[in-house]
Tab-separated table of N, CA and C and ligand atoms in Angstrom:
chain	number	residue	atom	x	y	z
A	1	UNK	N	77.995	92.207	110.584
A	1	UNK	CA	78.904	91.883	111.689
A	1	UNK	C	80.361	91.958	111.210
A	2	UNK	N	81.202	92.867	111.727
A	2	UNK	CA	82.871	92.792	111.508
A	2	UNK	C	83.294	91.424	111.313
A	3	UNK	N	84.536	91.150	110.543
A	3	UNK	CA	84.892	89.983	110.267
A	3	UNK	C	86.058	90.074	111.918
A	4	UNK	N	86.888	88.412	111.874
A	4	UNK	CA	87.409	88.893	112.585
A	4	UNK	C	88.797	89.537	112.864
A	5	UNK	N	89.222	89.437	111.501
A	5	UNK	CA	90.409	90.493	111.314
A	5	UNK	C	89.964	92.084	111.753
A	6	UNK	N	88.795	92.669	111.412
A	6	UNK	CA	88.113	94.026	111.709
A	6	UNK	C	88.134	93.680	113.328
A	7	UNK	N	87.858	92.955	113.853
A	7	UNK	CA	88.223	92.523	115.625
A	7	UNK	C	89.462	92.594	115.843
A	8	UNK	N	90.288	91.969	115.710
A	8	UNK	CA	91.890	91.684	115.432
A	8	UNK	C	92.200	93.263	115.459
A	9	UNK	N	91.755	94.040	114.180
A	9	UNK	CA	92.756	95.692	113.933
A	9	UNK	C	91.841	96.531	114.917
A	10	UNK	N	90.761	95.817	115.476
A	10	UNK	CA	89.941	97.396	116.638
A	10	UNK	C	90.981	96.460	118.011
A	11	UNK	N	91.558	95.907	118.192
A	11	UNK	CA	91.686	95.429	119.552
A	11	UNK	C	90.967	94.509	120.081
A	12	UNK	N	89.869	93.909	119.835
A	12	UNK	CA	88.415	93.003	120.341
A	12	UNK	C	89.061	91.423	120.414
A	13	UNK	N	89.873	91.066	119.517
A	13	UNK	CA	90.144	89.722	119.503
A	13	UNK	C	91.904	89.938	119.574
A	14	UNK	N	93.182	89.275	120.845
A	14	UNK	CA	93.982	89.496	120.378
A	14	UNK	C	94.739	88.611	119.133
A	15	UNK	N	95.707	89.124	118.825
A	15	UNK	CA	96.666	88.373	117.696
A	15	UNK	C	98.556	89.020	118.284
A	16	UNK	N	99.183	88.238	117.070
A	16	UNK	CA	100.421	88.300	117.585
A	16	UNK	C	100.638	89.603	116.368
A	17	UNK	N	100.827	90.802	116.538
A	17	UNK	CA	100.938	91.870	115.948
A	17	UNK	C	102.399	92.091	115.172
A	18	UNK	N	102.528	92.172	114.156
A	18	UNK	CA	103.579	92.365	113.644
A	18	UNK	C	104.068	94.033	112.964
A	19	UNK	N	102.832	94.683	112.488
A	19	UNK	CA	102.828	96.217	112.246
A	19	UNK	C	101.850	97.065	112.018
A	20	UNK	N	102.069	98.432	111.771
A	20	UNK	CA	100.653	98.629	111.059
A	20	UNK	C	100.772	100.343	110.704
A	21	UNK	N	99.881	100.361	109.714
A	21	UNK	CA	99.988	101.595	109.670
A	21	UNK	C	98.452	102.135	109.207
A	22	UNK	N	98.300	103.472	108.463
A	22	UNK	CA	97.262	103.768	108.783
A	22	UNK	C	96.226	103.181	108.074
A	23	UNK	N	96.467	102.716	107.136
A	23	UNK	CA	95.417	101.638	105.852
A	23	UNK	C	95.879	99.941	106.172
A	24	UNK	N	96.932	99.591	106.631
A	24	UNK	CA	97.060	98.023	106.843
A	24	UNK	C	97.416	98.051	108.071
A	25	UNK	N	97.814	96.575	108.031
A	25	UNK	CA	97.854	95.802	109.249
A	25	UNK	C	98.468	94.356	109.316
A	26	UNK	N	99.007	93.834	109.992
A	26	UNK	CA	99.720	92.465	109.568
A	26	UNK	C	100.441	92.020	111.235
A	27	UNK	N	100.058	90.759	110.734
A	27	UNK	CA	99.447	89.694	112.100
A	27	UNK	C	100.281	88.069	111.777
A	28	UNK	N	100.618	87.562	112.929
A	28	UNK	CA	101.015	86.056	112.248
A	28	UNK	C	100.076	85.731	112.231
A	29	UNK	N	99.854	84.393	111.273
A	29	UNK	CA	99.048	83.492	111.157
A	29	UNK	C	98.574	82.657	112.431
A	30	UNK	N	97.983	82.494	112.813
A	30	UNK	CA	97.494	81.171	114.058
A	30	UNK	C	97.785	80.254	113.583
A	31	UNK	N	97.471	79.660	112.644
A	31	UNK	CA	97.753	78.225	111.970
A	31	UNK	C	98.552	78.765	110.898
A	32	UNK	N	100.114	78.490	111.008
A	32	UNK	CA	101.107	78.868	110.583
A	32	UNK	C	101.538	77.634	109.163
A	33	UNK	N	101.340	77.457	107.980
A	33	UNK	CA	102.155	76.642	107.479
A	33	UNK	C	103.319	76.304	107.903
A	34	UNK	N	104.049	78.002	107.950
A	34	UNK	CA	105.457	77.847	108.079
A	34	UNK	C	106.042	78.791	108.914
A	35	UNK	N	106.817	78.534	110.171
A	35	UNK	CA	107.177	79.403	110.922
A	35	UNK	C	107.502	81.246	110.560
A	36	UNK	N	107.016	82.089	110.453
A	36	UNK	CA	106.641	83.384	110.053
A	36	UNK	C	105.364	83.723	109.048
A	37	UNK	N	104.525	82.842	109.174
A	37	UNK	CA	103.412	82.492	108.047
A	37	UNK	C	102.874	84.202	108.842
A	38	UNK	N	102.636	84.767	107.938
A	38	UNK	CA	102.021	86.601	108.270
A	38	UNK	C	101.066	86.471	106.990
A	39	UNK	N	99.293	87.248	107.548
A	39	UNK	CA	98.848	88.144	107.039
A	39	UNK	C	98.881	89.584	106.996
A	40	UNK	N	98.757	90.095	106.165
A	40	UNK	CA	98.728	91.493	105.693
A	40	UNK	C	96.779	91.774	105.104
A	41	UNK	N	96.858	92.865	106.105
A	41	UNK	CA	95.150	93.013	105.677
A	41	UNK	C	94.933	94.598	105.594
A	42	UNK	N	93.759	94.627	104.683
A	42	UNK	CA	93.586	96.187	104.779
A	42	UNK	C	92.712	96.410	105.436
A	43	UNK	N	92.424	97.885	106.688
A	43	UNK	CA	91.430	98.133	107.658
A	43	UNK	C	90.248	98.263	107.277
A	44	UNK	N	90.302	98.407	105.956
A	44	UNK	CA	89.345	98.867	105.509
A	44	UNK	C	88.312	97.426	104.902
A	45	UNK	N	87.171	97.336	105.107
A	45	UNK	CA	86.730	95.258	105.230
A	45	UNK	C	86.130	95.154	104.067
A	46	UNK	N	86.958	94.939	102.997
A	46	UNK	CA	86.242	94.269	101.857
A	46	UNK	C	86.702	92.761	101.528
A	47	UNK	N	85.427	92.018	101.036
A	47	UNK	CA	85.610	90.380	101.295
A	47	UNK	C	86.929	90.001	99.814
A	48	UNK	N	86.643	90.290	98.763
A	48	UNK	CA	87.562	89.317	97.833
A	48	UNK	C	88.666	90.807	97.448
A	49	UNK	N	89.815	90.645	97.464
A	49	UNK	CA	90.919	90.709	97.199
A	49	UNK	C	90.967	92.173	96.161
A	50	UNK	N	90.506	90.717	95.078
A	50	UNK	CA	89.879	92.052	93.945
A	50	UNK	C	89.267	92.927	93.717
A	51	UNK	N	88.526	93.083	94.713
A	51	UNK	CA	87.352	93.950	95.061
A	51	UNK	C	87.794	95.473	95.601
A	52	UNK	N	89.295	95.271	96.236
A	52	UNK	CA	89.638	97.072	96.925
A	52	UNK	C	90.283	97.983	95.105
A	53	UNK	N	90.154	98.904	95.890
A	53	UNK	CA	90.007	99.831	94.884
A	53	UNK	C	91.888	99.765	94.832
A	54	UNK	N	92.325	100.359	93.342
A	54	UNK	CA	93.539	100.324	92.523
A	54	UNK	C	94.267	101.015	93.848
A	55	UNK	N	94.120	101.974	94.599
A	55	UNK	CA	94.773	102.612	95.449
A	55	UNK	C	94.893	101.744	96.675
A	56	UNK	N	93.967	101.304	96.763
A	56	UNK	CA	93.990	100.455	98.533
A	56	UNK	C	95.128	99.344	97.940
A	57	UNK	N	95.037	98.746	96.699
A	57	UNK	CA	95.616	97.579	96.207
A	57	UNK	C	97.236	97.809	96.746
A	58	UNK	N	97.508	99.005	95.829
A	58	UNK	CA	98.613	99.790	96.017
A	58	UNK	C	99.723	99.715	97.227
A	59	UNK	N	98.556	100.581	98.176
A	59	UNK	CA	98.881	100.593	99.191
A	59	UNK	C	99.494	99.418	100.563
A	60	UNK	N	98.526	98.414	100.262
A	60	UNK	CA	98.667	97.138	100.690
A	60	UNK	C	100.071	96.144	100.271
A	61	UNK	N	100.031	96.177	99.263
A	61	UNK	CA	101.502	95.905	98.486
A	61	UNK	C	102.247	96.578	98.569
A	62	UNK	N	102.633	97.817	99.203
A	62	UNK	CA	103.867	98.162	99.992
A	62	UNK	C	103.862	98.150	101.278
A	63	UNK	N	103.298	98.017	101.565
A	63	UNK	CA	103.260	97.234	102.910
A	63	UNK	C	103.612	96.110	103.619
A	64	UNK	N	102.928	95.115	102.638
A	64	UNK	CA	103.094	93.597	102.317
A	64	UNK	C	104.936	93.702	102.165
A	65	UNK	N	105.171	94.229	101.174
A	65	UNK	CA	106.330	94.151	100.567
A	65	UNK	C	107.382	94.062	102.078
A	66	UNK	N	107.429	95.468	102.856
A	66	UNK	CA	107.978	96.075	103.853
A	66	UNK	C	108.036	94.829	105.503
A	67	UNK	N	107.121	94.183	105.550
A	67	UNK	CA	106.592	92.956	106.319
A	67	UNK	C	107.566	91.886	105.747
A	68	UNK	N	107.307	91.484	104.240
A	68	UNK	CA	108.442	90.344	103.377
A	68	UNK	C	109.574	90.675	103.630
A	69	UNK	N	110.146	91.896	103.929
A	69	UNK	CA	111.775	92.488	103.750
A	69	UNK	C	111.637	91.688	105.287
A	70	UNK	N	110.778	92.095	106.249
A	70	UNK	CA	111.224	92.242	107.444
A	70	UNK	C	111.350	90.435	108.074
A	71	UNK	N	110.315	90.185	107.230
A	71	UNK	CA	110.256	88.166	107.852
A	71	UNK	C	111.564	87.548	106.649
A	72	UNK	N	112.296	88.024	105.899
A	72	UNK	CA	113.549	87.635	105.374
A	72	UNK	C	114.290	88.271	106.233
A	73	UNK	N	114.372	88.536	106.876
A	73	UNK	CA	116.168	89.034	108.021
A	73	UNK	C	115.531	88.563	108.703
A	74	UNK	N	114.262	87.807	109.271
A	74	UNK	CA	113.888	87.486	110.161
A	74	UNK	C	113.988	85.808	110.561
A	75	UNK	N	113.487	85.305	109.489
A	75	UNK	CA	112.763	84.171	109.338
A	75	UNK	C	113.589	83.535	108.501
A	76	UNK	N	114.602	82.455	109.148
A	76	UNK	CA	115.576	81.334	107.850
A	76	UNK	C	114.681	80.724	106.925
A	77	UNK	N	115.010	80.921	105.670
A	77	UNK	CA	113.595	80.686	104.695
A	77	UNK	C	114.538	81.027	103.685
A	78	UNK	N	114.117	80.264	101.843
A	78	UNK	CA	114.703	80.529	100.881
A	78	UNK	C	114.110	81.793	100.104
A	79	UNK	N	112.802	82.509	100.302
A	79	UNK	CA	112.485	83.174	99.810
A	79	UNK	C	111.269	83.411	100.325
A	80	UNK	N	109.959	84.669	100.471
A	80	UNK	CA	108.747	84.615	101.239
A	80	UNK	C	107.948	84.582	100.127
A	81	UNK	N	107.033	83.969	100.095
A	81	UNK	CA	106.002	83.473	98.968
A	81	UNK	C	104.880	83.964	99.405
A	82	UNK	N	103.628	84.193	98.048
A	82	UNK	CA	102.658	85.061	98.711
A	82	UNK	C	101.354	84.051	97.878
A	83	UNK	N	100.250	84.368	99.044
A	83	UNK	CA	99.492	83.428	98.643
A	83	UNK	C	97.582	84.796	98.587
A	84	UNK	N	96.921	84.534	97.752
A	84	UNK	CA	95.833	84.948	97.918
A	84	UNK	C	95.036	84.078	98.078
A	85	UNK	N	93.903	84.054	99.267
A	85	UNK	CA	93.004	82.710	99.156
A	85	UNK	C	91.741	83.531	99.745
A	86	UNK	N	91.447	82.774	100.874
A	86	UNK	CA	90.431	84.047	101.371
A	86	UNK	C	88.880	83.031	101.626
A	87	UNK	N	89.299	81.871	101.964
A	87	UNK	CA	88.182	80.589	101.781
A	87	UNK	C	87.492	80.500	102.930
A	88	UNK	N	88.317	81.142	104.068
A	88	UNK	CA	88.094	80.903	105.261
A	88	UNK	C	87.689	82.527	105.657
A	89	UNK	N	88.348	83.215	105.614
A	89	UNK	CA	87.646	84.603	106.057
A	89	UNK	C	87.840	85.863	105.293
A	90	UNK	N	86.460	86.034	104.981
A	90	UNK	CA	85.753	86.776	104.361
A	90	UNK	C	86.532	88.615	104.550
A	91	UNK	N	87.278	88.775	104.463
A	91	UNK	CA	88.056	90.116	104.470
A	91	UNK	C	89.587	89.945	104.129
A	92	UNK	N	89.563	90.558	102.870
A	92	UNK	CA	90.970	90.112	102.145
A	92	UNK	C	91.792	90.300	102.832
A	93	UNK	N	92.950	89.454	102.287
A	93	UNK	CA	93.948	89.592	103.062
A	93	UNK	C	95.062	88.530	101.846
A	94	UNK	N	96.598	89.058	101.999
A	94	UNK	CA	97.637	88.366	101.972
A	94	UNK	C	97.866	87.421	102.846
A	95	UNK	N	98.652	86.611	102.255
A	95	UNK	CA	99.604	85.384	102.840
A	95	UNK	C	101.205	85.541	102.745
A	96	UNK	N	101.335	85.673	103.572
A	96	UNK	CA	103.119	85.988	103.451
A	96	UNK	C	103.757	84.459	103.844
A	97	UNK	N	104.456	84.014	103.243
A	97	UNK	CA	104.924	82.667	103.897
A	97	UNK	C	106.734	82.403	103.295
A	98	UNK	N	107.115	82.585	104.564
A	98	UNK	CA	108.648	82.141	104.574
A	98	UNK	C	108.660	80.735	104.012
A	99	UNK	N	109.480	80.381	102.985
A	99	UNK	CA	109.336	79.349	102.185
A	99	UNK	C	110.504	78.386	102.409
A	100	UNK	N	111.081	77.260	102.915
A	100	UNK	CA	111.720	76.822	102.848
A	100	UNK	C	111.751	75.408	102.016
A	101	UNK	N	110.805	74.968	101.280
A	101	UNK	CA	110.602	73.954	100.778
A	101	UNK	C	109.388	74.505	99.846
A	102	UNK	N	108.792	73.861	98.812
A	102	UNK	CA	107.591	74.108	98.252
A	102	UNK	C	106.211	73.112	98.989
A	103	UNK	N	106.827	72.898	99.887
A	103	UNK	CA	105.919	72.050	100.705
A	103	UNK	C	105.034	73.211	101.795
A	104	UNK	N	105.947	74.211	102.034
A	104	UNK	CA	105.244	75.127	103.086
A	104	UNK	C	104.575	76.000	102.303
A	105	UNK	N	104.019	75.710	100.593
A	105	UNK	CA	102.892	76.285	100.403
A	105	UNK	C	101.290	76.135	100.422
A	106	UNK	N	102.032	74.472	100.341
A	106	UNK	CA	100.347	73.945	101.025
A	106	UNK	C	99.203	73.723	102.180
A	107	UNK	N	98.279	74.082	102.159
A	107	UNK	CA	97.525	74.913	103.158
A	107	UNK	C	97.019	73.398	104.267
A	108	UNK	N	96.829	72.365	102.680
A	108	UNK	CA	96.281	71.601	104.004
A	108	UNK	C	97.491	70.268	104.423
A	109	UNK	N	98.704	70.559	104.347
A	109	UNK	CA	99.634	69.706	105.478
A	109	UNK	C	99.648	69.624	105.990
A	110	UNK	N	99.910	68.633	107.205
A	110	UNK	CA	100.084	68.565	108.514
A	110	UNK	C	100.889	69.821	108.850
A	111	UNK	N	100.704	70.757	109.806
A	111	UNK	CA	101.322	72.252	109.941
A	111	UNK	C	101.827	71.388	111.246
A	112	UNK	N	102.987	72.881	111.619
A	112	UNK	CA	103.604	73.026	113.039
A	112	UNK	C	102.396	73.586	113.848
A	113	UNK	N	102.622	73.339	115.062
A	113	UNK	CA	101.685	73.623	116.210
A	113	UNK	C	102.739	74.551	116.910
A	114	UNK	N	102.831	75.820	116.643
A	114	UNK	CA	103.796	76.672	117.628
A	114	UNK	C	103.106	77.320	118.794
A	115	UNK	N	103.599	77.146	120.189
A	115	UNK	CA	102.930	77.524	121.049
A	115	UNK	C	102.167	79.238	121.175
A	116	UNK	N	101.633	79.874	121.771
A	116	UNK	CA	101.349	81.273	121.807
A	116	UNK	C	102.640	81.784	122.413
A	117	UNK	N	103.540	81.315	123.193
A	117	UNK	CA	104.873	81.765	123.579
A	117	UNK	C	105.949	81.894	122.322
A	118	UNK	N	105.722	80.930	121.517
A	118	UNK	CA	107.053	80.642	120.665
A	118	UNK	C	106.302	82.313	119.595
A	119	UNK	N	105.152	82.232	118.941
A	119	UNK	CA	104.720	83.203	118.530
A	119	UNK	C	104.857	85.008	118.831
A	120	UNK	N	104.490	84.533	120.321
A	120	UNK	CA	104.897	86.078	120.837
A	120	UNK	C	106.467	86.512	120.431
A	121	UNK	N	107.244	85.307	120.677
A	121	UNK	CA	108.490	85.998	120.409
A	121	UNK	C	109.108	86.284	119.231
A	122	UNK	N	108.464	85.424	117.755
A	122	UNK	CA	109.275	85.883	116.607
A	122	UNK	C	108.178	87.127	116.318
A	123	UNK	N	106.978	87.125	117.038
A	123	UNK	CA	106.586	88.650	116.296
A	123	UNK	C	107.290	89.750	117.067
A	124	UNK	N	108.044	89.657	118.121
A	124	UNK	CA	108.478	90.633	118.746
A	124	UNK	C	109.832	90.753	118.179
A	125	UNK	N	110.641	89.686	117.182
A	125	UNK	CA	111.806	90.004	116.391
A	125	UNK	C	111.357	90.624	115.083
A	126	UNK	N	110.150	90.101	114.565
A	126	UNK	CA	110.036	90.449	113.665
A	126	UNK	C	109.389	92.099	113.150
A	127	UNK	N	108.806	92.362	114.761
A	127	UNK	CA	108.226	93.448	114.662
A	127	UNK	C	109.121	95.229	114.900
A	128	UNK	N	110.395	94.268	115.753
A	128	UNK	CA	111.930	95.179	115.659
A	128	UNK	C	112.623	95.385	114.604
A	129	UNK	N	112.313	94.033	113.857
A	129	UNK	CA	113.278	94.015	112.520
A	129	UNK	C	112.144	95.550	111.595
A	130	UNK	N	110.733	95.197	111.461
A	130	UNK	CA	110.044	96.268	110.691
A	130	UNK	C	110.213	97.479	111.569
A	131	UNK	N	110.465	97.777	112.386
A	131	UNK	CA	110.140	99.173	113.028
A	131	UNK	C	111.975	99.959	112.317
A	132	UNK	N	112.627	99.005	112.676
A	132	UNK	CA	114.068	99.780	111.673
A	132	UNK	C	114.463	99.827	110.404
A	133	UNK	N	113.536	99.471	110.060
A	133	UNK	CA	113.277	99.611	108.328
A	133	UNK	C	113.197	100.657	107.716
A	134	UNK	N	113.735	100.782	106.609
A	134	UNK	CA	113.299	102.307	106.291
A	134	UNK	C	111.903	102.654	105.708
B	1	AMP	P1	91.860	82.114	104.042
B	1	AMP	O1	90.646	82.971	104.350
B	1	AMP	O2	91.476	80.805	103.381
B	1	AMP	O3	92.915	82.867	103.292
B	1	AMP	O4	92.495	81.682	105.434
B	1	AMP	C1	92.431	82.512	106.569
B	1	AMP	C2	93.695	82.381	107.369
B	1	AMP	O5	93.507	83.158	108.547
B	1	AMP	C3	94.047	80.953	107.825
B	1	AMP	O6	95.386	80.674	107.464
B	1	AMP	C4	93.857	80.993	109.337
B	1	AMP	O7	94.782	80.194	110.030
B	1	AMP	C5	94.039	82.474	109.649
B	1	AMP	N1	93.302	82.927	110.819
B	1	AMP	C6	91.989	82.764	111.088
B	1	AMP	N2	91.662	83.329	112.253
B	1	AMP	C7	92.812	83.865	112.743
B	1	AMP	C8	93.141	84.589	113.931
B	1	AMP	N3	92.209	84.877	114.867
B	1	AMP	N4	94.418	84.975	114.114
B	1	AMP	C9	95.360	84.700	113.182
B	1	AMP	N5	95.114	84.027	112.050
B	1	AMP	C10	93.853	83.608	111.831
């Protein structure tokens, strides 16, 4: 059975879309640590991290990278911090997290509750800020 990020990148489940290209993909978080909390995933569904091949790795990390440029002009934050975990769903993926404290790296804090409105709209800044990127 597809995980549900593989739902998420066919269209089946929506998310707040931030980019994509032909090997990744990158989505805000639902449960956001920190206001611009973004995964970065590869289309391709392998469960641990370590597991994609040196090229997919590659690939993903400029990507990732290109998403970080874009949630820093985006997202007031001291720096975007990256997290690998993967406890919860089974198809790797990055953690991109706008950092304003070392507090917004921990997973299980009391988080912000941002509405699906407040969401739609920083992925729609954030997804202008990546589309003029070079
Ligand atoms: P982990 O697998 O432990 O790295 O955590 C998975 C992350 O995916 C968590 O931060 C969840 O909030 C997030 N997540 C799970 N389902 C969705 C979804 N449908 N849309 C956006 N984010 C999700």
């Amino acid at each position: 059975m597809p995980s549900i990020f593989s739902k998420i990148i066919a269209g089946e489940v929506p998310c707040h879309k931030l980019a994509e290209d032909e090997h990744s993909f990158a989505f805000l978080d639902i449960n956001p640590n920190a206001p611009g909390h973004a995964l970065v995933v590869p289309k391709r569904e392998v469960d641990r991290y370590f597991d994609l091949e040196d090229q997919e790795l590659a690939r993903l990390n400029q990507f990732a990278k290109k998403v970080a440029r874009a949630l820093e002009a985006v997202v007031p934050c001291q720096r975007v911090g990256v997290a690998i975990v993967g406890l919860e769903v089974p198809h790797a993926h990055v953690h991109l997290i706008p950092l304003r404290a070392m507090d917004d790296f921990h997973f299980n804090k009391p988080k912000p509750k941002p509405t699906h409105e407040e969401l739609a709209q920083l992925a729609d800044k954030i997804r202008q800020q990546f589309d003029r990127m070079p």
